One Martini backbone bead per residue (centre of mass of N, CA, C, O) as a GRO file, in nm:
protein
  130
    1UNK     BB    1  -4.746  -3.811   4.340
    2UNK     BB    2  -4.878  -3.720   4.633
    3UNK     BB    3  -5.024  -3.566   4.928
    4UNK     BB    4  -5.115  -3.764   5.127
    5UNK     BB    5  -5.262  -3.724   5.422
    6UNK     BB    6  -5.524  -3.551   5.533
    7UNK     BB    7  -5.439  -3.485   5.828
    8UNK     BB    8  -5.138  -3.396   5.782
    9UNK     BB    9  -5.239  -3.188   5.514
   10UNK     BB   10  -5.423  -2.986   5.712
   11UNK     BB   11  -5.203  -2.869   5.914
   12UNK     BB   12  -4.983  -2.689   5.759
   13UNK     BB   13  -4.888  -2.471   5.605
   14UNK     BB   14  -5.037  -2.174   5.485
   15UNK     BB   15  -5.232  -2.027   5.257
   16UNK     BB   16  -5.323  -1.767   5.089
   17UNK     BB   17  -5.458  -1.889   4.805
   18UNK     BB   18  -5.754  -2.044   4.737
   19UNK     BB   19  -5.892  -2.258   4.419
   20UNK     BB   20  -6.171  -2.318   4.280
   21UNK     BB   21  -6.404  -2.519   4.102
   22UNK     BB   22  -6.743  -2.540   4.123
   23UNK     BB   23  -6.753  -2.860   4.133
   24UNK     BB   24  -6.494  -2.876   4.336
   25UNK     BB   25  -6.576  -2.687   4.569
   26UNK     BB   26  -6.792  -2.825   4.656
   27UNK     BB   27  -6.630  -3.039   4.772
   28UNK     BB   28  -6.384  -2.905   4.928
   29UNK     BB   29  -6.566  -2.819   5.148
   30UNK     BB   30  -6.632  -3.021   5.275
   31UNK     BB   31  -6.416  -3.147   5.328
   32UNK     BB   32  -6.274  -2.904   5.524
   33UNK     BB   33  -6.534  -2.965   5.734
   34UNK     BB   34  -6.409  -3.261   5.789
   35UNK     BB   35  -6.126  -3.137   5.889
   36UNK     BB   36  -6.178  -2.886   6.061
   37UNK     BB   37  -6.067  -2.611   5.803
   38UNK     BB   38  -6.275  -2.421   5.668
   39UNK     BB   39  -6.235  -2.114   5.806
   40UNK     BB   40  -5.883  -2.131   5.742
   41UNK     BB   41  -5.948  -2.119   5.442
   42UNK     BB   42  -6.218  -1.936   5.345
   43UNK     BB   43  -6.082  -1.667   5.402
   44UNK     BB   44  -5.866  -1.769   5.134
   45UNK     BB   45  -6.127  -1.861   4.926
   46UNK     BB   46  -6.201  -1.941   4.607
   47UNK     BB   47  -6.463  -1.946   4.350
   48UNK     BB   48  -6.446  -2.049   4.016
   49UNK     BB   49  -6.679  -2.076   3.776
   50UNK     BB   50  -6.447  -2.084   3.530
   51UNK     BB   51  -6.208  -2.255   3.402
   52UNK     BB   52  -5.863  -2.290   3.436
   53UNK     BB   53  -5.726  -2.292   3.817
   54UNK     BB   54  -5.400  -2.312   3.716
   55UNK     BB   55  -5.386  -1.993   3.601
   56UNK     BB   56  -5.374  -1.836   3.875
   57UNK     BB   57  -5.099  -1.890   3.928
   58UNK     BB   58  -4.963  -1.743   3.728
   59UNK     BB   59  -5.121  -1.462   3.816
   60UNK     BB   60  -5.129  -1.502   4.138
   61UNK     BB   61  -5.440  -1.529   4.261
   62UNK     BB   62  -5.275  -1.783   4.360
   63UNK     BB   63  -5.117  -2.083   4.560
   64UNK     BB   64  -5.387  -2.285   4.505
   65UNK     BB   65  -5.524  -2.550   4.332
   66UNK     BB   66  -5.872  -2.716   4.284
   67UNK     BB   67  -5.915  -2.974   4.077
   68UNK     BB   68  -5.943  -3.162   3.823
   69UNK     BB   69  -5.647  -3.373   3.679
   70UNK     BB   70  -5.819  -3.308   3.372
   71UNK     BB   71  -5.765  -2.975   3.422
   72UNK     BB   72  -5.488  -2.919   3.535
   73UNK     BB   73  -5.321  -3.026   3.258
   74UNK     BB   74  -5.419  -2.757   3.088
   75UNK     BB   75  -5.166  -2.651   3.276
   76UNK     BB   76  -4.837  -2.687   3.227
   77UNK     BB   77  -4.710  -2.443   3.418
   78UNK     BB   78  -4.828  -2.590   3.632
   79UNK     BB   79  -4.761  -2.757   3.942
   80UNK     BB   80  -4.793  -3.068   4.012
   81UNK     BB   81  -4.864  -3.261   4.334
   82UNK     BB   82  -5.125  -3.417   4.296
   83UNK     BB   83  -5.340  -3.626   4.437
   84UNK     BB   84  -5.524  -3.708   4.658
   85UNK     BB   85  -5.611  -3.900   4.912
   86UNK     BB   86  -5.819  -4.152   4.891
   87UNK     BB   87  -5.983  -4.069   5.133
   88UNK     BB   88  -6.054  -3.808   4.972
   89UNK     BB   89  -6.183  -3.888   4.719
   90UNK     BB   90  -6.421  -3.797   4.429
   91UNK     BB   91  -6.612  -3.950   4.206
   92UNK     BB   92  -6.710  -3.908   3.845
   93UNK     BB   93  -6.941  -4.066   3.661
   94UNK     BB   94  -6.992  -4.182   3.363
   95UNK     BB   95  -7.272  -4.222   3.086
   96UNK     BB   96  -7.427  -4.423   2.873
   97UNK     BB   97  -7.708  -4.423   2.651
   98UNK     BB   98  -7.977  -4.576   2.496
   99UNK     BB   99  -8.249  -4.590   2.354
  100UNK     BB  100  -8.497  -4.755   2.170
  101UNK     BB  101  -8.477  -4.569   1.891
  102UNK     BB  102  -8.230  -4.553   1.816
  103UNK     BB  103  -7.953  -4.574   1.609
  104UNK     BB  104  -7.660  -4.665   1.476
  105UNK     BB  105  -7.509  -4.423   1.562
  106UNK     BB  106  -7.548  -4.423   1.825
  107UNK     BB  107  -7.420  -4.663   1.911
  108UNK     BB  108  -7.141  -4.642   1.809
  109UNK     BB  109  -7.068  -4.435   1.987
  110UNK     BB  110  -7.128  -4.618   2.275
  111UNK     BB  111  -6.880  -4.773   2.168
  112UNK     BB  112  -6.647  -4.612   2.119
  113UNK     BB  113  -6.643  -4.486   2.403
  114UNK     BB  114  -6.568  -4.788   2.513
  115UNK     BB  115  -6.305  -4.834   2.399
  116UNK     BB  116  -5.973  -4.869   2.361
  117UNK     BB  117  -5.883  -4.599   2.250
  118UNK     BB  118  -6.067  -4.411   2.460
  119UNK     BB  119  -5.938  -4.476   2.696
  120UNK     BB  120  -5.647  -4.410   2.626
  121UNK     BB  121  -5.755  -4.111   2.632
  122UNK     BB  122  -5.819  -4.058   2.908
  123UNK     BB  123  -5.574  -4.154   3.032
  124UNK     BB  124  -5.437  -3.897   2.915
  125UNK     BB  125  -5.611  -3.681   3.070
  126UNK     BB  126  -5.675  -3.795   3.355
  127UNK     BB  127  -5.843  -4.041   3.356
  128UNK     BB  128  -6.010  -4.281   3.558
  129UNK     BB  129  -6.114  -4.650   3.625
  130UNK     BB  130  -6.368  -4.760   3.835
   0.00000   0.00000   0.00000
């Protein structure tokens, strides 16, 4: 399940407290700024510095928590709602590199990294490969 179109779940019923946390904060705030809701979100919302932001919904603090969905898994008590729809999304790739003189235990590492038993393992922590 996702979260439907942009536009027409950002005009829907109010919710009373939202956090997100810093890295993802940061983009959710442009987010709310570009569908011209960010006034009437952030008089509600939080920013935490650290932390999977899917706790505070456990103990009250929060009614909406907005964070990567591969932290948002780390609290299995939270229901998940999906991902933003693909318009929303802004992904953040990693890579590795090694040096000139790196050794072969580099070099294994970012192989290893690259490996499909790794990805299998990305994949199941709710990452995915863009």
């Amino acid at each position: 399940m996702h979260c439907g179109c942009v536009e027409g779940r950002a005009r829907r019923r109010p919710v009373r407290r939202v956090l997100a946390d810093r890295a993802s904060g940061v983009y959710f705030a442009s987010l709310l700024g570009d569908l011209g809701i960010a006034d009437r979100v952030n008089a509600r919302a939080t920013v935490v510095e650290k932390g999977f932001v899917a706790e505070t919904l456990l103990d009250g603090r929060a009614d909406l928590a907005v964070q990567q969905l591969s932290e948002l898994r780390f609290v299995p008590q939270a229901r998940l709602v999906g991902p933003l729809p693909e318009a929303a999304q802004h992904y953040t790739v990693f890579a590795a590199a090694t040096g000139a003189g790196a050794g072969e235990a580099a070099r294994a590492l970012v192989a290893h990294l690259a490996s499909p038993a790794a990805l299998a393992r990305y994949r199941d922590a709710g990452l995915e490969a863009v």
